[in-house]
PDB file of C-alpha atoms (C1' of nucleotides) in Angstrom:
ATOM      1  CA  MET A  77       0.000   0.000   0.000  1.00  0.00           C
ATOM      2  CA  GLN A  78       1.492   3.356  -1.055  1.00  0.00           C
ATOM      3  CA  VAL A  79       0.703   6.610   0.661  1.00  0.00           C
ATOM      4  CA  THR A  80       2.051   9.925  -0.535  1.00  0.00           C
ATOM      5  CA  GLU A  81       3.170  12.240   2.231  1.00  0.00           C
ATOM      6  CA  ASP A  82       4.133  15.896   2.466  1.00  0.00           C
ATOM      7  CA  LYS A  83       2.240  17.284  -0.536  1.00  0.00           C
ATOM      8  CA  ILE A  84      -0.873  17.776   1.501  1.00  0.00           C
ATOM      9  CA  PRO A  85      -1.427  21.070   3.353  1.00  0.00           C
ATOM     10  CA  LEU A  86      -1.913  20.678   7.087  1.00  0.00           C
ATOM     11  CA  SER A  87      -2.379  24.384   7.734  1.00  0.00           C
ATOM     12  CA  ARG A  88      -4.462  25.440  10.683  1.00  0.00           C
ATOM     13  CA  GLN A  89      -7.716  27.261  10.057  1.00  0.00           C
ATOM     14  CA  ARG A  90     -10.035  29.582  11.929  1.00  0.00           C
ATOM     15  CA  LEU A  91     -13.240  28.240  13.432  1.00  0.00           C
ATOM     16  CA  PRO A  92     -15.557  27.625  10.477  1.00  0.00           C
ATOM     17  CA  ARG A  93     -19.117  28.891  10.571  1.00  0.00           C
ATOM     18  CA  TYR A  94     -20.684  25.487   9.941  1.00  0.00           C
ATOM     19  CA  LEU A  95     -19.426  24.296  13.331  1.00  0.00           C
ATOM     20  CA  GLN A  96     -21.154  27.172  15.124  1.00  0.00           C
ATOM     21  CA  GLY A  97     -24.624  26.786  13.632  1.00  0.00           C
ATOM     22  CA  ASP A  98     -27.246  24.351  14.833  1.00  0.00           C
ATOM     23  CA  ASP A  99     -26.994  21.955  11.877  1.00  0.00           C
ATOM     24  CA  VAL A 100     -24.586  19.346  13.211  1.00  0.00           C
ATOM     25  CA  VAL A 101     -25.685  16.860  10.549  1.00  0.00           C
ATOM     26  CA  THR A 102     -24.311  19.109   7.807  1.00  0.00           C
ATOM     27  CA  ALA A 103     -21.209  19.817   9.888  1.00  0.00           C
ATOM     28  CA  ALA A 104     -20.462  16.079  10.046  1.00  0.00           C
ATOM     29  CA  GLN A 105     -20.507  15.954   6.242  1.00  0.00           C
ATOM     30  CA  LYS A 106     -18.361  19.075   5.818  1.00  0.00           C
ATOM     31  CA  LEU A 107     -15.641  17.606   8.000  1.00  0.00           C
ATOM     32  CA  LEU A 108     -15.148  14.734   5.543  1.00  0.00           C
ATOM     33  CA  GLY A 109     -12.007  15.297   3.473  1.00  0.00           C
ATOM     34  CA  GLN A 110     -10.356  17.575   6.039  1.00  0.00           C
ATOM     35  CA  TYR A 111      -7.303  16.575   8.049  1.00  0.00           C
ATOM     36  CA  LEU A 112      -7.010  15.659  11.684  1.00  0.00           C
ATOM     37  CA  VAL A 113      -3.489  16.557  12.787  1.00  0.00           C
ATOM     38  CA  THR A 114      -1.469  16.149  15.989  1.00  0.00           C
ATOM     39  CA  GLU A 115       2.039  17.244  16.869  1.00  0.00           C
ATOM     40  CA  PHE A 116       3.695  15.896  20.011  1.00  0.00           C
ATOM     41  CA  ASN A 117       7.435  16.287  20.648  1.00  0.00           C
ATOM     42  CA  GLY A 118       7.938  17.478  17.089  1.00  0.00           C
ATOM     43  CA  LYS A 119       6.261  14.394  15.654  1.00  0.00           C
ATOM     44  CA  ILE A 120       3.493  15.248  13.237  1.00  0.00           C
ATOM     45  CA  THR A 121       0.877  12.650  12.475  1.00  0.00           C
ATOM     46  CA  ALA A 122      -2.223  13.227  10.393  1.00  0.00           C
ATOM     47  CA  GLY A 123      -4.935  11.671   8.314  1.00  0.00           C
ATOM     48  CA  ARG A 124      -7.818  12.613   6.090  1.00  0.00           C
ATOM     49  CA  ILE A 125     -11.212  12.327   7.766  1.00  0.00           C
ATOM     50  CA  VAL A 126     -13.216   9.664   5.923  1.00  0.00           C
ATOM     51  CA  GLU A 127     -15.978   8.739   8.383  1.00  0.00           C
ATOM     52  CA  THR A 128     -18.002  10.781  10.898  1.00  0.00           C
ATOM     53  CA  GLU A 129     -21.179  10.640  12.962  1.00  0.00           C
ATOM     54  CA  ALA A 130     -23.405  13.517  14.112  1.00  0.00           C
ATOM     55  CA  TYR A 131     -24.724  13.671  17.698  1.00  0.00           C
ATOM     56  CA  ARG A 132     -27.477  16.184  18.255  1.00  0.00           C
ATOM     57  CA  ALA A 133     -28.065  16.729  21.952  1.00  0.00           C
ATOM     58  CA  PRO A 134     -30.168  17.706  23.826  1.00  0.00           C
ATOM     59  CA  GLU A 135     -32.824  15.819  21.782  1.00  0.00           C
ATOM     60  CA  ASP A 136     -30.622  12.953  20.616  1.00  0.00           C
ATOM     61  CA  LYS A 137     -30.816  10.021  23.004  1.00  0.00           C
ATOM     62  CA  ALA A 138     -27.601   8.550  21.624  1.00  0.00           C
ATOM     63  CA  SER A 139     -25.581  11.523  22.935  1.00  0.00           C
ATOM     64  CA  HIS A 140     -23.873  11.639  26.312  1.00  0.00           C
ATOM     65  CA  ALA A 141     -25.371  15.105  26.664  1.00  0.00           C
ATOM     66  CA  TYR A 142     -28.934  13.925  26.017  1.00  0.00           C
ATOM     67  CA  ASN A 143     -31.414  16.148  27.812  1.00  0.00           C
ATOM     68  CA  TYR A 144     -28.581  18.528  28.780  1.00  0.00           C
ATOM     69  CA  ARG A 145     -27.004  15.909  31.038  1.00  0.00           C
ATOM     70  CA  ARG A 146     -23.981  17.538  32.664  1.00  0.00           C
ATOM     71  CA  THR A 147     -21.276  15.504  34.330  1.00  0.00           C
ATOM     72  CA  ALA A 148     -17.548  15.961  34.745  1.00  0.00           C
ATOM     73  CA  ARG A 149     -17.127  14.062  31.492  1.00  0.00           C
ATOM     74  CA  THR A 150     -19.716  15.927  29.389  1.00  0.00           C
ATOM     75  CA  GLU A 151     -19.019  19.394  30.782  1.00  0.00           C
ATOM     76  CA  VAL A 152     -16.756  20.366  27.876  1.00  0.00           C
ATOM     77  CA  MET A 153     -19.607  19.774  25.422  1.00  0.00           C
ATOM     78  CA  PHE A 154     -21.309  22.838  26.883  1.00  0.00           C
ATOM     79  CA  GLY A 155     -18.205  24.913  26.198  1.00  0.00           C
ATOM     80  CA  PRO A 156     -17.213  26.606  22.934  1.00  0.00           C
ATOM     81  CA  SER A 157     -17.760  24.865  19.617  1.00  0.00           C
ATOM     82  CA  GLY A 158     -14.532  23.944  17.900  1.00  0.00           C
ATOM     83  CA  ASN A 159     -13.141  22.368  21.053  1.00  0.00           C
ATOM     84  CA  ALA A 160     -12.348  18.680  21.413  1.00  0.00           C
ATOM     85  CA  TYR A 161     -14.473  16.209  23.363  1.00  0.00           C
ATOM     86  CA  VAL A 162     -12.544  13.016  24.106  1.00  0.00           C
ATOM     87  CA  TYR A 163     -14.006  10.233  26.224  1.00  0.00           C
ATOM     88  CA  LEU A 164     -13.019   6.780  27.307  1.00  0.00           C
ATOM     89  CA  CYS A 165     -14.815   3.732  25.929  1.00  0.00           C
ATOM     90  CA  TYR A 166     -14.429   0.268  27.476  1.00  0.00           C
ATOM     91  CA  GLY A 167     -11.931   1.836  29.809  1.00  0.00           C
ATOM     92  CA  ILE A 168      -9.323   1.599  27.054  1.00  0.00           C
ATOM     93  CA  HIS A 169     -10.311   3.442  23.889  1.00  0.00           C
ATOM     94  CA  HIS A 170     -10.198   7.223  23.633  1.00  0.00           C
ATOM     95  CA  LEU A 171     -12.867   8.474  21.218  1.00  0.00           C
ATOM     96  CA  PHE A 172     -12.416  11.886  19.594  1.00  0.00           C
ATOM     97  CA  ASN A 173     -15.259  14.334  18.884  1.00  0.00           C
ATOM     98  CA  ILE A 174     -15.512  17.943  17.710  1.00  0.00           C
ATOM     99  CA  ILE A 175     -17.936  20.125  19.656  1.00  0.00           C
ATOM    100  CA  CYS A 176     -20.438  21.995  17.489  1.00  0.00           C
ATOM    101  CA  GLY A 177     -23.460  24.225  17.775  1.00  0.00           C
ATOM    102  CA  PRO A 178     -24.439  27.623  19.177  1.00  0.00           C
ATOM    103  CA  PRO A 179     -23.220  28.524  22.706  1.00  0.00           C
ATOM    104  CA  GLY A 180     -24.577  26.090  25.293  1.00  0.00           C
ATOM    105  CA  THR A 181     -25.840  23.614  22.691  1.00  0.00           C
ATOM    106  CA  PRO A 182     -23.975  20.326  23.142  1.00  0.00           C
ATOM    107  CA  HIS A 183     -23.806  19.050  19.565  1.00  0.00           C
ATOM    108  CA  ALA A 184     -20.806  16.957  18.551  1.00  0.00           C
ATOM    109  CA  VAL A 185     -19.297  15.116  15.610  1.00  0.00           C
ATOM    110  CA  LEU A 186     -17.529  11.823  16.320  1.00  0.00           C
ATOM    111  CA  ILE A 187     -14.591  11.077  14.021  1.00  0.00           C
ATOM    112  CA  ARG A 188     -14.839   7.363  13.231  1.00  0.00           C
ATOM    113  CA  ALA A 189     -12.045   6.837  10.717  1.00  0.00           C
ATOM    114  CA  ILE A 190      -9.167   8.578   8.958  1.00  0.00           C
ATOM    115  CA  GLU A 191      -6.973   7.722   6.005  1.00  0.00           C
ATOM    116  CA  PRO A 192      -3.375   8.052   7.257  1.00  0.00           C
ATOM    117  CA  THR A 193      -1.309  10.653   5.347  1.00  0.00           C
ATOM    118  CA  HIS A 194       1.534  11.944   7.562  1.00  0.00           C
ATOM    119  CA  GLY A 195       3.843  10.303  10.069  1.00  0.00           C
ATOM    120  CA  LEU A 196       2.945   6.758   9.119  1.00  0.00           C
ATOM    121  CA  LYS A 197       5.933   5.306  10.922  1.00  0.00           C
ATOM    122  CA  THR A 198       5.079   7.061  14.178  1.00  0.00           C
ATOM    123  CA  MET A 199       1.493   5.876  13.924  1.00  0.00           C
ATOM    124  CA  MET A 200       2.524   2.293  13.277  1.00  0.00           C
ATOM    125  CA  ASP A 201       4.883   2.422  16.260  1.00  0.00           C
ATOM    126  CA  ARG A 202       2.068   3.634  18.499  1.00  0.00           C
ATOM    127  CA  ARG A 203      -0.168   0.862  17.187  1.00  0.00           C
ATOM    128  CA  LYS A 204       2.605  -1.740  17.377  1.00  0.00           C
ATOM    129  CA  MET A 205       2.048  -2.658  13.764  1.00  0.00           C
ATOM    130  CA  THR A 206       4.757  -3.715  11.325  1.00  0.00           C
ATOM    131  CA  LYS A 207       2.678  -3.731   8.149  1.00  0.00           C
ATOM    132  CA  LEU A 208       0.412  -0.977   6.872  1.00  0.00           C
ATOM    133  CA  LYS A 209      -3.198  -2.106   6.940  1.00  0.00           C
ATOM    134  CA  PRO A 210      -6.494  -0.169   7.048  1.00  0.00           C
ATOM    135  CA  GLN A 211      -6.986  -1.152  10.662  1.00  0.00           C
ATOM    136  CA  LEU A 212      -4.180   1.275  11.501  1.00  0.00           C
ATOM    137  CA  THR A 213      -6.764   4.071  11.609  1.00  0.00           C
ATOM    138  CA  ALA A 214     -10.124   2.561  10.525  1.00  0.00           C
ATOM    139  CA  GLY A 215     -12.133   2.915  13.730  1.00  0.00           C
ATOM    140  CA  PRO A 216     -12.640   5.602  16.371  1.00  0.00           C
ATOM    141  CA  GLY A 217     -10.480   3.951  19.015  1.00  0.00           C
ATOM    142  CA  VAL A 218      -7.561   2.967  16.817  1.00  0.00           C
ATOM    143  CA  LEU A 219      -7.341   6.347  15.082  1.00  0.00           C
ATOM    144  CA  SER A 220      -6.898   8.028  18.440  1.00  0.00           C
ATOM    145  CA  ARG A 221      -4.197   5.594  19.403  1.00  0.00           C
ATOM    146  CA  ALA A 222      -2.361   6.164  16.112  1.00  0.00           C
ATOM    147  CA  LEU A 223      -2.506   9.949  16.533  1.00  0.00           C
ATOM    148  CA  GLY A 224      -1.633   9.899  20.238  1.00  0.00           C
ATOM    149  CA  ILE A 225      -4.990  11.383  21.295  1.00  0.00           C
ATOM    150  CA  THR A 226      -6.081  10.766  24.894  1.00  0.00           C
ATOM    151  CA  LYS A 227      -8.857  12.127  27.088  1.00  0.00           C
ATOM    152  CA  GLU A 228      -6.337  14.558  28.560  1.00  0.00           C
ATOM    153  CA  LEU A 229      -7.015  16.575  25.386  1.00  0.00           C
ATOM    154  CA  SER A 230     -10.740  16.860  26.099  1.00  0.00           C
ATOM    155  CA  GLY A 231     -11.738  20.513  25.992  1.00  0.00           C
ATOM    156  CA  VAL A 232      -8.740  21.869  24.091  1.00  0.00           C
ATOM    157  CA  PRO A 233      -9.435  24.265  21.202  1.00  0.00           C
ATOM    158  CA  LEU A 234      -8.829  22.864  17.721  1.00  0.00           C
ATOM    159  CA  PHE A 235      -8.879  26.163  15.857  1.00  0.00           C
ATOM    160  CA  ASN A 236      -6.219  28.307  17.489  1.00  0.00           C
ATOM    161  CA  LYS A 237      -2.553  28.796  16.692  1.00  0.00           C
ATOM    162  CA  GLU A 238      -0.957  26.768  19.472  1.00  0.00           C
ATOM    163  CA  SER A 239      -2.828  23.539  20.119  1.00  0.00           C
ATOM    164  CA  MET A 240      -1.063  20.234  19.681  1.00  0.00           C
ATOM    165  CA  ILE A 241      -4.114  19.064  17.767  1.00  0.00           C
ATOM    166  CA  TRP A 242      -5.980  20.798  14.953  1.00  0.00           C
ATOM    167  CA  ILE A 243      -8.147  20.374  11.850  1.00  0.00           C
ATOM    168  CA  GLY A 244      -6.103  20.962   8.694  1.00  0.00           C
ATOM    169  CA  LYS A 245      -7.932  22.309   5.696  1.00  0.00           C
ATOM    170  CA  GLY A 246      -8.372  19.649   3.042  1.00  0.00           C
ATOM    171  CA  GLU A 247      -7.822  20.350  -0.614  1.00  0.00           C
ATOM    172  CA  ARG A 248     -10.971  20.652  -2.656  1.00  0.00           C
ATOM    173  CA  THR A 249     -11.592  17.222  -4.083  1.00  0.00           C
ATOM    174  CA  SER A 250     -14.873  15.703  -5.075  1.00  0.00           C
ATOM    175  CA  PHE A 251     -16.156  12.504  -3.575  1.00  0.00           C
ATOM    176  CA  GLN A 252     -19.475  10.879  -2.915  1.00  0.00           C
ATOM    177  CA  ILE A 253     -20.857  10.739   0.598  1.00  0.00           C
ATOM    178  CA  HIS A 254     -22.568   7.595   1.783  1.00  0.00           C
ATOM    179  CA  SER A 255     -24.923   7.944   4.737  1.00  0.00           C
ATOM    180  CA  SER A 256     -26.229   5.184   7.001  1.00  0.00           C
ATOM    181  CA  PRO A 257     -27.529   4.722  10.549  1.00  0.00           C
ATOM    182  CA  ARG A 258     -25.104   5.174  13.421  1.00  0.00           C
ATOM    183  CA  VAL A 259     -23.625   2.153  15.134  1.00  0.00           C
ATOM    184  CA  GLY A 260     -23.456   1.034  18.730  1.00  0.00           C
ATOM    185  CA  ILE A 261     -26.486   2.965  19.968  1.00  0.00           C
ATOM    186  CA  ASP A 262     -29.231   0.322  20.073  1.00  0.00           C
ATOM    187  CA  TYR A 263     -30.639   1.821  23.245  1.00  0.00           C
ATOM    188  CA  ALA A 264     -31.460   5.162  21.592  1.00  0.00           C
ATOM    189  CA  GLY A 265     -35.062   4.488  20.555  1.00  0.00           C
ATOM    190  CA  GLU A 266     -36.284   6.493  17.572  1.00  0.00           C
ATOM    191  CA  TRP A 267     -32.806   8.003  17.153  1.00  0.00           C
ATOM    192  CA  VAL A 268     -31.335   4.654  16.117  1.00  0.00           C
ATOM    193  CA  ASP A 269     -32.608   5.042  12.568  1.00  0.00           C
ATOM    194  CA  LYS A 270     -31.328   8.535  11.777  1.00  0.00           C
ATOM    195  CA  PRO A 271     -28.851   8.236   8.869  1.00  0.00           C
ATOM    196  CA  TRP A 272     -26.248  10.351  10.605  1.00  0.00           C
ATOM    197  CA  ARG A 273     -23.177   8.275   9.864  1.00  0.00           C
ATOM    198  CA  PHE A 274     -21.248   9.634   6.895  1.00  0.00           C
ATOM    199  CA  ARG A 275     -18.389   8.109   4.960  1.00  0.00           C
ATOM    200  CA  ILE A 276     -16.429   8.881   1.824  1.00  0.00           C
ATOM    201  CA  LYS A 277     -17.786   6.311  -0.574  1.00  0.00           C
ATOM    202  CA  GLY A 278     -15.379   3.522  -1.431  1.00  0.00           C
ATOM    203  CA  ASN A 279     -12.618   4.607   0.931  1.00  0.00           C
ATOM    204  CA  PRO A 280     -10.843   1.535   2.329  1.00  0.00           C
ATOM    205  CA  TYR A 281     -10.084   3.230   5.640  1.00  0.00           C
ATOM    206  CA  THR A 282     -13.693   3.495   6.797  1.00  0.00           C
ATOM    207  CA  SER A 283     -14.435   1.340   9.835  1.00  0.00           C
ATOM    208  CA  PRO A 284     -16.005  -2.107   9.391  1.00  0.00           C
ATOM    209  CA  ALA A 285     -19.649  -2.079   8.276  1.00  0.00           C
ATOM    210  CA  LYS A 286     -22.234  -3.424  10.660  1.00  0.00           C
TER     211      LYS A 286
ATOM    212  C1'  DA B  29      -9.533 -16.036   3.898  1.00  0.00           C
ATOM    213  C1'  DC B  30     -13.233 -14.669   6.604  1.00  0.00           C
ATOM    214  C1'  DG B  31     -16.634 -14.419  10.295  1.00  0.00           C
ATOM    215  C1'  DA B  32     -18.428 -15.288  14.895  1.00  0.00           C
ATOM    216  C1'  DA B  33     -17.680 -15.296  19.616  1.00  0.00           C
ATOM    217  C1'  DG B  34     -15.631 -14.060  23.861  1.00  0.00           C
ATOM    218  C1'  DA B  35     -12.962 -11.000  26.988  1.00  0.00           C
ATOM    219  C1'  DT B  36     -12.029  -6.682  28.451  1.00  0.00           C
ATOM    220  C1'  DT B  37     -12.835  -1.377  32.041  1.00  0.00           C
ATOM    221  C1'  DG B  38     -14.556   2.960  33.476  1.00  0.00           C
ATOM    222  C1'  DG B  39     -18.434   6.313  33.630  1.00  0.00           C
ATOM    223  C1'  DC B  40     -22.731   6.756  34.470  1.00  0.00           C
ATOM    224  C1'  DT B  41     -27.894   5.905  36.451  1.00  0.00           C
TER     225       DT B  41
ATOM    226  C1'  DG C 118     -26.326  -2.970  36.132  1.00  0.00           C
ATOM    227  C1'  DC C 119     -25.923  -0.887  31.511  1.00  0.00           C
ATOM    228  C1'  DC C 120     -23.268   1.015  27.804  1.00  0.00           C
ATOM    229  C1'  DA C 121     -19.222   0.747  24.342  1.00  0.00           C
ATOM    230  C1'  DA C 122     -14.436  -0.757  20.358  1.00  0.00           C
ATOM    231  C1'  DT C 123     -10.910  -3.774  19.562  1.00  0.00           C
ATOM    232  C1'  DC C 124      -8.044  -7.806  19.723  1.00  0.00           C
ATOM    233  C1'  DT C 125      -7.669 -12.681  19.888  1.00  0.00           C
ATOM    234  C1'  DT C 126      -9.133 -17.180  19.154  1.00  0.00           C
ATOM    235  C1'  DC C 127     -11.484 -20.590  17.025  1.00  0.00           C
ATOM    236  C1'  DG C 128     -14.496 -22.252  13.579  1.00  0.00           C
ATOM    237  C1'  DT C 129     -15.709 -23.114   8.569  1.00  0.00           C
ATOM    238  C1'  DC C 130     -15.186 -22.476   3.632  1.00  0.00           C
TER     239       DC C 130
END
DNA sequence: ACGAAGATTGGCT
DNA sequence: GCCAATCTTCGTC
């Protein structure tokens, strides 16, 4: 598998308007094709976002912030849009979200998969992999591990000049978006069926279908 | 080669 | 007690 590095711009950007409005479903689609980038100890790792899910609290039962539920964990979702929300799943996996919506509205977009583009060797070291395979970053838990993202980063701004993590502007390329129901939320009643999972059609780095 | 099944931990109600 | 993603192991083709 060949991946071309370095040609792709990873430049930081200012907080886009679509993250501040109340349409988190559109925001989840607009984030496809952009780059999720981290830099720790001078090591840059990045990948193109190829799969997302929208979470629309307070109405959305599948969200941790359903019905404005505030806990130590969810508190950052009530903070500024454009910040990170990172939580622990199964006590092991750190799942990365981008906070969206008008002030006080706890919308979020979960990043479910990226296509690795920069720092492949560093990512494979972190994942203890010797051969490049899609499972390097195809899945919300493994992508965080590859990029070095942990819940310590929950609440940090993604659109300022200094963060160790940011959203790099993607080049304008055309692709088809495939939408389907979200996964792992069987308890969420009527919200189970909303087609709020978005993926770049045909991309091999999207997480396994269910 | 591929799929199903089982084991695993922390945050919440 | 309920919720969740991934790795490993063990079938079957």
